[in-house]
Structures are given as structure tokens and as C-alpha cells.
Short mmCIF file of C-alpha atoms in Angstrom, two decimals:
data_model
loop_
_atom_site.label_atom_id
_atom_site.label_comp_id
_atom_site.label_asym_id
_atom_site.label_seq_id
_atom_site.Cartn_x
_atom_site.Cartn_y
_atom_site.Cartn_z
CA UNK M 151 20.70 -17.34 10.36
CA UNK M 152 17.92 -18.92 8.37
CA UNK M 153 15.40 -17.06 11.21
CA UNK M 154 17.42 -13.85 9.70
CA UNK M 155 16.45 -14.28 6.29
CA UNK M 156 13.29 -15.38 6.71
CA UNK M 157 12.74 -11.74 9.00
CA UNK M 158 14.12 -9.86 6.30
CA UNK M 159 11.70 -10.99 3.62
CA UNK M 160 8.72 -10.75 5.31
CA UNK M 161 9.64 -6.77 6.04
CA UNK M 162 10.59 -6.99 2.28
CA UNK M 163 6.54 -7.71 1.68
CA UNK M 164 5.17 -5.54 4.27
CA UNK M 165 7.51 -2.93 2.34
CA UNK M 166 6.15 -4.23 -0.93
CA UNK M 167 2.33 -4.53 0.19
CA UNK M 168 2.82 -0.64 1.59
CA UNK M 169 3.93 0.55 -1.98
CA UNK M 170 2.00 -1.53 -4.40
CA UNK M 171 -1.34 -1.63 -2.15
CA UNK M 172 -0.53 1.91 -1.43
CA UNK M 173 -1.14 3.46 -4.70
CA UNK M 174 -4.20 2.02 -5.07
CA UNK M 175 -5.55 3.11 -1.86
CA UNK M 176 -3.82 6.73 -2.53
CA UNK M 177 -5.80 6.40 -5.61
CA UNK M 178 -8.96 6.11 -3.61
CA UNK M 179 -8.23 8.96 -1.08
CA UNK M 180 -8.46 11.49 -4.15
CA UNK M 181 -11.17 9.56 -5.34
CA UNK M 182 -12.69 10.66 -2.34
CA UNK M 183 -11.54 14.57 -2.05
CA UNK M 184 -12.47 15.14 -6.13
CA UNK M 185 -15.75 16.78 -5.12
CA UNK M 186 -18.91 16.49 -6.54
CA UNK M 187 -20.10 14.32 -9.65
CA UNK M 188 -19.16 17.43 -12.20
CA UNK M 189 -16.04 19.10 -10.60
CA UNK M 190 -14.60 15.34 -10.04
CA UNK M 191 -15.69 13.38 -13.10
CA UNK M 192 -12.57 13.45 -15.09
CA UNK M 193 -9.82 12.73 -11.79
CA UNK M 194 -12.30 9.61 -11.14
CA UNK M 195 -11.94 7.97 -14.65
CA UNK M 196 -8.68 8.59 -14.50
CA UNK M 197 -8.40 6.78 -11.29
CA UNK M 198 -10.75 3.94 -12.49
CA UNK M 199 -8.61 3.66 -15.65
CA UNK M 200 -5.49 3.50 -13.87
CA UNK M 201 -6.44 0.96 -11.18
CA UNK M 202 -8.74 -1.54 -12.95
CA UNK M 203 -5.79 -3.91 -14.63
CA UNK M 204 -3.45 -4.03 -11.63
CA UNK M 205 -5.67 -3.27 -8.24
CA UNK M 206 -6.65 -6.79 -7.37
CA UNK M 207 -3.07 -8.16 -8.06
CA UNK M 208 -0.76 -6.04 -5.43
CA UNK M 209 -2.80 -7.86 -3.01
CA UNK M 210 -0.03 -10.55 -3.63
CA UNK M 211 1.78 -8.88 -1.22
CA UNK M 212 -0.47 -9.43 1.59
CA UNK M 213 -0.47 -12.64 1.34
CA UNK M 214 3.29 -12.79 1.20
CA UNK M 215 3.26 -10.88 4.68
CA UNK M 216 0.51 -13.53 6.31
CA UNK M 217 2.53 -16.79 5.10
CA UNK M 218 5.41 -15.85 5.96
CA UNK M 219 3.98 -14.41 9.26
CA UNK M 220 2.09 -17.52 10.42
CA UNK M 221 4.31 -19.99 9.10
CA UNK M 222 8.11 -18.69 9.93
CA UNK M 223 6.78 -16.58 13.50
CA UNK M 224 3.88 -18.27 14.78
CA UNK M 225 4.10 -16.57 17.60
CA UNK M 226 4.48 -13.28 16.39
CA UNK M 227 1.57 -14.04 14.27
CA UNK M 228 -0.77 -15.37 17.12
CA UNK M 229 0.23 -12.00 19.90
CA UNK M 230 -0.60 -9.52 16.98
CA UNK M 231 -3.75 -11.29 16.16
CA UNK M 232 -5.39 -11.82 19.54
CA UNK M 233 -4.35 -8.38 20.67
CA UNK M 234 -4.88 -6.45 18.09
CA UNK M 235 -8.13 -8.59 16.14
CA UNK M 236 -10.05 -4.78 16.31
CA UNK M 237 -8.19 -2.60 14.42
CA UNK M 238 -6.74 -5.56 12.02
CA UNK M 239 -10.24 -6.67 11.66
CA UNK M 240 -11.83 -3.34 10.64
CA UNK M 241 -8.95 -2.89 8.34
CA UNK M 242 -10.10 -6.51 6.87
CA UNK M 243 -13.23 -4.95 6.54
CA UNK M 244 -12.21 -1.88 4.45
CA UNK M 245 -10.58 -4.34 1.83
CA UNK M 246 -13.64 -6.46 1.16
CA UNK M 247 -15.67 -3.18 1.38
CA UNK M 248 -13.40 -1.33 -0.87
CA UNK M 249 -12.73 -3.96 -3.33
CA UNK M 250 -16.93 -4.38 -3.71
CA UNK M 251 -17.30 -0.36 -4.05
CA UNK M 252 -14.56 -0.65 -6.90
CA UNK M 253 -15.98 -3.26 -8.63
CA UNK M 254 -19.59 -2.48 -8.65
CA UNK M 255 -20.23 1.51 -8.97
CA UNK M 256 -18.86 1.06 -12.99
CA UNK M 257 -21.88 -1.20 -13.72
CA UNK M 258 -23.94 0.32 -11.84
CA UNK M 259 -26.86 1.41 -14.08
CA UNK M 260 -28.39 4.05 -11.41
CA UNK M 261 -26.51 7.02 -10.09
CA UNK M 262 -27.94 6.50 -6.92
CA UNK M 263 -25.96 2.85 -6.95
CA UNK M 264 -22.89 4.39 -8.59
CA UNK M 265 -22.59 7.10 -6.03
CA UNK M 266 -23.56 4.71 -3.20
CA UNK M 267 -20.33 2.38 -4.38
CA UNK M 268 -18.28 5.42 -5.12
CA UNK M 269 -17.95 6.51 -1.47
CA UNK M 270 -17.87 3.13 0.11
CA UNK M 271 -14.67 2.91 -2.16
CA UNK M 272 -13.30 5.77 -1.65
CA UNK M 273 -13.93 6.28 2.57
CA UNK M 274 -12.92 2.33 3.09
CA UNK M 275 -9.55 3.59 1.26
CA UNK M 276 -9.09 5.67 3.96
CA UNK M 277 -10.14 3.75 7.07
CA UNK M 278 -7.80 0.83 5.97
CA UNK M 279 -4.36 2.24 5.79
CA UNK M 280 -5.50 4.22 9.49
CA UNK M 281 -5.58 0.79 10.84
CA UNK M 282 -3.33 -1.26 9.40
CA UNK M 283 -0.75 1.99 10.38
CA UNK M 284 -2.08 2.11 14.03
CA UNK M 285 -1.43 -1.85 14.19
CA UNK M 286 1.79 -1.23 13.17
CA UNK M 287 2.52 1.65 15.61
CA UNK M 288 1.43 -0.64 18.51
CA UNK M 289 4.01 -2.65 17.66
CA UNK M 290 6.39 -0.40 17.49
CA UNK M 291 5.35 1.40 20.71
CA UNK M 292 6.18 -1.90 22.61
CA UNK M 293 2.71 -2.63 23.73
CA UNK M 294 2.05 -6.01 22.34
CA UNK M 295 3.75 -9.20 23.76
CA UNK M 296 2.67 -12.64 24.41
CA UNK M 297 0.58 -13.10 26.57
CA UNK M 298 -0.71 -9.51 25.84
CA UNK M 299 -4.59 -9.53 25.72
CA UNK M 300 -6.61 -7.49 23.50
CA UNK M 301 -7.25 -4.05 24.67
CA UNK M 302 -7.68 -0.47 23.03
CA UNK M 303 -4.42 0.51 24.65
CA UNK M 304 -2.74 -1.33 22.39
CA UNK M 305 -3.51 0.17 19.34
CA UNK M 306 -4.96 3.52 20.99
CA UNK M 307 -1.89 5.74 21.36
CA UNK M 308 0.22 8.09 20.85
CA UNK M 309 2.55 5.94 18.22
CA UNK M 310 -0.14 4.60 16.82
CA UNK M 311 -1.91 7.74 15.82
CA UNK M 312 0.80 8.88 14.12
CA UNK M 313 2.13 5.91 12.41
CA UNK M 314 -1.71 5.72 10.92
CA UNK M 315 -2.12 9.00 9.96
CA UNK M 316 1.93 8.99 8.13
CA UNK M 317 0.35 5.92 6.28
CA UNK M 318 -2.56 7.45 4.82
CA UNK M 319 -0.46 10.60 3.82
CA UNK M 320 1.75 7.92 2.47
CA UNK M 321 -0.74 6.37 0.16
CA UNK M 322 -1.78 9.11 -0.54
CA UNK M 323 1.83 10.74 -2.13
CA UNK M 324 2.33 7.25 -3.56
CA UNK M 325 -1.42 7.45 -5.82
CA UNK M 326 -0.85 11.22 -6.44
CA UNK M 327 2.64 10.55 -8.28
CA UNK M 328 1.32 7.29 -9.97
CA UNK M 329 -1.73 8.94 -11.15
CA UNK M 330 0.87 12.31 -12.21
CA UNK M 331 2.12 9.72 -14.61
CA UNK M 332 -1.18 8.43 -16.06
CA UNK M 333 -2.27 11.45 -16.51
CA UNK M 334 0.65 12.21 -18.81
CA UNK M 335 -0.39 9.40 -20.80
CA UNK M 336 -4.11 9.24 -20.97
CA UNK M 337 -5.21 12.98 -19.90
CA UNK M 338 -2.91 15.66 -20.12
CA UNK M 339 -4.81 18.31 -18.64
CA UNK M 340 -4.94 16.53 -14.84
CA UNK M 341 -0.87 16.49 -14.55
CA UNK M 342 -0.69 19.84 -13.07
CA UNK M 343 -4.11 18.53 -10.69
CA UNK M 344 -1.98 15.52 -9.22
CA UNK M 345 1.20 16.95 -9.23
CA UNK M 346 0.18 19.64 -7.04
CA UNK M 347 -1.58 16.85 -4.88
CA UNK M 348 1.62 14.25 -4.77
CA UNK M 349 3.78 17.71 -3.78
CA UNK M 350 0.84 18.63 -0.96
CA UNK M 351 0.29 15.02 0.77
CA UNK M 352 4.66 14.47 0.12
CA UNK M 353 4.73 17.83 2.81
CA UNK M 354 1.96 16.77 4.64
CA UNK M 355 4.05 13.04 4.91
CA UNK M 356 7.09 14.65 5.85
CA UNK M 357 5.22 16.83 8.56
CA UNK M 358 4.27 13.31 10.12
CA UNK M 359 7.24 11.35 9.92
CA UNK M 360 8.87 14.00 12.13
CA UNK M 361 6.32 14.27 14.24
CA UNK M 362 5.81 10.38 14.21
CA UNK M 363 9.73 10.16 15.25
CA UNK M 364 9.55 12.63 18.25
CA UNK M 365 6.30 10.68 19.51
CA UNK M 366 8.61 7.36 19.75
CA UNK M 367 11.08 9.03 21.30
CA UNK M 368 9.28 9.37 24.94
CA UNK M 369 6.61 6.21 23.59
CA UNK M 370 8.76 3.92 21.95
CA UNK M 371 12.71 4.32 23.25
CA UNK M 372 13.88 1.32 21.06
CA UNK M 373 12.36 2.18 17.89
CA UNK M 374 13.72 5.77 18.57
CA UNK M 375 17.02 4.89 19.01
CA UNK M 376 17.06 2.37 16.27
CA UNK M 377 15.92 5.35 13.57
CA UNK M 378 18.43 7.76 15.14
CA UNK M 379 21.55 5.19 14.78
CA UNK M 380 23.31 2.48 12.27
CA UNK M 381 21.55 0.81 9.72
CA UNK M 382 17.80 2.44 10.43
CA UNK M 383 18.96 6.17 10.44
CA UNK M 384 20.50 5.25 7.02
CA UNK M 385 17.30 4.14 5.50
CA UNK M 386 15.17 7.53 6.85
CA UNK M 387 18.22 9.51 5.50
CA UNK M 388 17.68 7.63 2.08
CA UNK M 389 14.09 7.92 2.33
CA UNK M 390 14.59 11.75 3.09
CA UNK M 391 17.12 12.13 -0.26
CA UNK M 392 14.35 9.88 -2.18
CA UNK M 393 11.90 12.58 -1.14
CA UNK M 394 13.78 15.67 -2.27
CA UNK M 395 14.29 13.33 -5.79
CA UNK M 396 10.78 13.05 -5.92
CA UNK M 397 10.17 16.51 -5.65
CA UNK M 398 12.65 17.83 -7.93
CA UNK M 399 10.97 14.95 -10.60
CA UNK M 400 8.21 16.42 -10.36
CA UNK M 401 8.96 19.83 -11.19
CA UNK M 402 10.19 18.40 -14.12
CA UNK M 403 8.16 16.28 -17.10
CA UNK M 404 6.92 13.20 -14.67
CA UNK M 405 7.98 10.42 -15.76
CA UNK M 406 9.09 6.61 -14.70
CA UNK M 407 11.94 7.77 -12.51
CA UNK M 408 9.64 9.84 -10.47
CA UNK M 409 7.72 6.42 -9.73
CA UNK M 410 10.76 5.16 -8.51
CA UNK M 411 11.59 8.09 -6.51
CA UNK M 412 8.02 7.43 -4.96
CA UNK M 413 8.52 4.20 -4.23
CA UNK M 414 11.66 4.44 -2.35
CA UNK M 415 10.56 7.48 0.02
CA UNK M 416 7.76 4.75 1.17
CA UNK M 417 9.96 2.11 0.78
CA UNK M 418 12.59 3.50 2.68
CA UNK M 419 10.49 4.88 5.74
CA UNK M 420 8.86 0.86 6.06
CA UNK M 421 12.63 -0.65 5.67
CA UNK M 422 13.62 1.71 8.95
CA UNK M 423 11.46 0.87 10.91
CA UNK M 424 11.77 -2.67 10.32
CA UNK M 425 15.67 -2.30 10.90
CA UNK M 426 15.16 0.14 14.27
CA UNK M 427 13.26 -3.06 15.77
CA UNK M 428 16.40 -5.01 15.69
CA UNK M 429 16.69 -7.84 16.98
CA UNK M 430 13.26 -7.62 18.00
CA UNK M 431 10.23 -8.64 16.10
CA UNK M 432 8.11 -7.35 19.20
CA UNK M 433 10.25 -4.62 20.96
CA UNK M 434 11.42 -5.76 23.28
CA UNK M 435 10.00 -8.95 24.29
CA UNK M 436 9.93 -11.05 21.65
CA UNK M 437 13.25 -11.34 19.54
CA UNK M 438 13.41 -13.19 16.15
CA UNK M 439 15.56 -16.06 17.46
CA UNK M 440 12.61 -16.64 19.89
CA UNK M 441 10.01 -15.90 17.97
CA UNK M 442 10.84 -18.17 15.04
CA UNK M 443 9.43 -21.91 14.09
CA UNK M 444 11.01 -25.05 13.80
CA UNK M 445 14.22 -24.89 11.76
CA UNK M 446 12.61 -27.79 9.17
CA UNK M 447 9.93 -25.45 8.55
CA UNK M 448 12.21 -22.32 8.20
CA UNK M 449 14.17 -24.42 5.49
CA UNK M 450 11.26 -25.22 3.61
CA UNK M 451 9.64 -21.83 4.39
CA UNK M 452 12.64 -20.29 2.43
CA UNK M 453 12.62 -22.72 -0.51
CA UNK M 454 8.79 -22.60 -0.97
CA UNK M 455 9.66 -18.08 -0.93
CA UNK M 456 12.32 -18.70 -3.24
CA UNK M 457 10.14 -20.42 -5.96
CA UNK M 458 7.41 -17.85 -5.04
CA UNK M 459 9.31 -15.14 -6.20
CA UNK M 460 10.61 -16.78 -8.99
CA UNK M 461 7.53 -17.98 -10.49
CA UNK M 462 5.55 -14.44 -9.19
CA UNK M 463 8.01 -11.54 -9.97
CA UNK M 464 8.02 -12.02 -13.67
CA UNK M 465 4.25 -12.51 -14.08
CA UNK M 466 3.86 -9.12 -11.81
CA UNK M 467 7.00 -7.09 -13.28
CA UNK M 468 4.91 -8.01 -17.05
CA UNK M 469 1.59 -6.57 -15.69
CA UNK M 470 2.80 -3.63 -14.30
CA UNK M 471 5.29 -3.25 -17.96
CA UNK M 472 2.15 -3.71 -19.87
CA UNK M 473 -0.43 -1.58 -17.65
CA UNK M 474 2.38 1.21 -17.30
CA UNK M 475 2.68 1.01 -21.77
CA UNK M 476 -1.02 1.28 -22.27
CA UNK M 477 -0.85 -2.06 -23.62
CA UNK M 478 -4.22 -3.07 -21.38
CA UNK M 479 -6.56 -0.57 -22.59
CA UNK M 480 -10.40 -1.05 -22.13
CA UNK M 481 -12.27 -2.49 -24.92
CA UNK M 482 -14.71 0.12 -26.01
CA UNK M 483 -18.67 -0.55 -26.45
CA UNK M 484 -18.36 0.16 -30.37
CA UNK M 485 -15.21 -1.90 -30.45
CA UNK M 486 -17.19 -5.03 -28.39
CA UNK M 487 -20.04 -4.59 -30.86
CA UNK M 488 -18.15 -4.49 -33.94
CA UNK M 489 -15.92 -7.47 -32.79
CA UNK M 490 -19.57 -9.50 -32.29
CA UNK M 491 -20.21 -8.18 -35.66
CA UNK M 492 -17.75 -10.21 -36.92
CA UNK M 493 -17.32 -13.10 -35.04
CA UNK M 494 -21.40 -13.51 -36.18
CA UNK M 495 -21.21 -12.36 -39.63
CA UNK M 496 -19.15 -15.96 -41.06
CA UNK M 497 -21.37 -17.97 -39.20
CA UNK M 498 -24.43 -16.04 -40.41
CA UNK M 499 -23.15 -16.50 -44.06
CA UNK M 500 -22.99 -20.28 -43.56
#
């Protein structure tokens, strides 16, 4: 039972990582089709505006997904690793590379340096959802055991390609519609310019989860039949009504409901495959009975979630409340010089 829980919460975080890191990398996939430095200057500071107070935070998430990983499967987390260290790698590598191309083409003082970190930014948003889709897809596709060695069969296929290509044309729906919304706020002009991209990748999406589900079907029987029956054809049917919400929101004055909407197409399509894997946490060869630690360490593993959650939800629910109110807006240069103006001028009088 306690093996149970602790399953479900770690595809909780994998569901929460795929939303929250999501938008950000969706944000840096239009980043990356703007165009040049005229045609795309306003869509990129509206994308550096909108990701600077909350981008390093939603990798929270990730973290979640390796504790609980390494800690409650040990197993699972060992087999994934060691046959799949390529792909997971080179999606480790488009984080640090992506996180340093955010963070350093702002200051840049050259536009040789700005462009430079620009598109390392906005191609290693790309590359790292591929991956860390195609890793997911050889799981899925049954290919990874223990025991299995590392090999490019494993995350070179048919499932894989799909699943890796549906998650970059998830991020990508999921930083359209966020970016919809700041746009509303902070530049009206570039709602119509996302909201024709969130309705464009949301098509392009749906294209690939079919396609994506008829691949499984001859690569991956269990998965297939677990999306096709019970609890995980419920989940694509709610992330396929979440979808036509989303649309229809969008057509309309974007607002927070259409973030929501979002949010639970991508949540929905994570939260089936998770529950088509049943009872398998490696289909079909390692189970989550099998695959789980010690009980101790489950108990613990749960409390030590619990107080996670407690103490981290709040703190993360405030950011995003603040970010999402415009109550985290940029200090300007002439506001940073006036407020040195007067933190000097008392002292100066003294």
C-alpha cells in the first residue's frame, strides 16, 4: 500500500515537472522561432519578462521526481540510469546550457554575446524536452529492465520518437497559452501572436498524441491497452475535453481559466500514461511491489514528502500568485538610480 502511494506521487511530480518546467521551455521554443533581432524583439522581452521570477523555481519538481525515484525505487532508478545515461545525460546538458543562455544574454553588453546566449537558450529548450520525452517513451515501449544495458535501442524507436516530439509540442502549447496571458497584461498587441501559436502547437500536439497512441499499439501492447481501458482511457478522454476547453478559452478574452485548461491537457496526457503502466513501473518486468525499497524507508519517504509539500506548496502557490499579479516587476535603471539617490542623499547631509 505504502509502495502505492509513494508511485502515485512521484507520477504526481513528473506530471508537475512536465507543466511547470514546460512553460518555461515552451517559452524558449518561441524564443527560438521569433526570427531575427527586429521582427522578434518584442515576443523575446516578453518571454524574458515572463520567465525571469519563476524559471529557476519549477525546477522543484525535478528534484521531487529524483528523490522520490532513488530513494522509494532504487531499482527503477538504477535500470533507467545505466540504460538510458545518453539521452538523460544530454537532456542534463540542455538544462545547465539553457539555464546559462538565460541568465547571461540580458547582461550581455555585446550583441555578439547576447545573440550567442540567445540561441544556446532557446535550441537547448528544444533538445531537452526531445530527450527527456524519448527516455520516457523507452520506458513505455518496454525496452528497459534490469539488467538491461545501455544501448541506442533503448531510447531509439519508434515510441520514443513520438513520445519526444508530443513533448516538445507540449511545451510548446503550455508557453504559448502562458505567454497569451502575459501578454494581456504587459503587451497587448502580442495576444493575437501567441494565441494563434498556443492554437497551432495545441493541433500540432493533438496530431502526435494520436499518432503517439497508434505507435504503442504494435510497440508497446501494455501501455496501449492501458490508454484504451479503465482508469488511463479516462484521463486521455479528460485530457481531450481539457483541450477543446482550452481552445474555446482562447477564442475568448484569455484569462486564468485558460491556464488551467492548459495545464490539465498536459497534465492529463502525463497522468495516463502513468496509470496505463499499471502495476508496472517498467512494463512489464519490473512491478512497483518489486521495485520498491525497504518498507522503513517508504514510511519515512512518505513523511519526509508530506512535510515537503507542506512547507513547499505555499511558498510556490505565493510566487506564482505574485508573478501571475505583476506584483514582481523589474526594477527599472531610473528607478535603481533614484533609489541610490536617496539612500545617499541622508548620509551625504550628515
Amino acid at each position: 500500500m505504502t509502495a502505492d502511494v509513494i508511485a502515485v506521487t512521484l507520477l504526481l511530480a513528473v506530471a508537475a515537472y512536465a507543466c511547470a518546467g514546460g512553460t518555461d521551455y515552451g517559452a524558449g521554443f518561441w524564443d527560438l522561432t521569433a526570427g531575427g533581432a527586429e521582427r522578434g524583439k518584442r515576443p523575446r522581452q516578453l518571454i524574458d519578462h515572463a520567465m525571469a521570477p519563476v524559471w529557476e523555481v519549477n525546477n522543484v519538481w525535478l528534484i521531487f521526481v529524483f528523490v522520490i525515484m532513488w530513494t522509494g525505487f532504487p531499482i527503477l532508478f538504477q535500470t533507467v540510469f545505466s540504460a538510458m545515461w545518453l539521452p538523460l545525460a544530454l537532456a542534463a546538458m540542455g538544462m545547465i546550457l539553457r539555464g546559462a543562455g538565460f541568465a547571461f544574454r540580458k547582461p550581455a553588453r555585446r550583441l555578439v554575446g547576447r545573440r550567442l546566449y540567445g540561441a544556446v537558450f532557446a535550441v537547448a529548450s528544444l533538445v531537452t524536452p526531445f530527450f527527456l520525452g524519448s527516455a520516457v517513451g523507452g520506458v513505455a515501449s518496454g525496452r528497459v529492465s534490469p539488467g538491461t544495458e545501455a544501448s541506442a535501442d533503448a531510447w531509439v524507436n519508434p515510441t520514443s520518437l513520438m513520445f519526444g516530439l508530443t513533448a516538445v509540442a507540449g511545451t510548446a502549447f503550455l508557453g504559448a497559452v502562458f505567454l497569451t496571458g502575459d501578454a494581456r497584461r504587459l503587451d497587448a498587441a502580442l495576444v493575437g501572436y501567441f494565441r494563434r501559436r498556443a492554437l497551432a502547437s495545441l493541433g500540432v500536439m493533438s496530431v502526435l498524441a494520436v499518432l503517439a497512441l497508434s505507435v504503442t499499439r504494435d510497440d508497446s501492447a501494455h501501455v496501449w491497452h492501458g490508454l484504451t481501458h479503465g482508469v488511463g482511457l479516462g484521463f486521455v478522454i479528460a485530457a481531450g475535453v481539457a483541450a477543446l476547453a482550452t481552445v474555446w478559452l482562447l477564442l475568448r478574452t484569455p484569462g486564468v481559466w485558460v491556464r488551467v485548461a492548459a495545464v490539465a491537457v498536459v497534465a492529463g496526457a502525463v497522468l495516463a500514461w502513468g496509470m496505463a503502466q499499471r502495476p508496472y513501473l517498467l512494463p512489464t518486468s519490473l512491478t512497483v511491489s518489486d521495485g520498491a525499497g525497504a518498507p522503513a524507508t517508504l514510511t519515512w519517504l512518505v513523511v519526509v514528502t508530506v512535510i515537503a509539500v507542506v512547507v513547499v506548496l505555499p511558498a510556490v502557490a505565493l510566487l506564482y500568485w505574485l508573478d501571475t499579479h505583476g506584483e514582481l516587476e523589474e526594477l527599472t535603471d531610473a528607478e535603481l538610480r533614484r533609489s541610490g539617490a536617496g539612500e545617499d542623499g541622508p548620509s551625504g547631509a550628515a
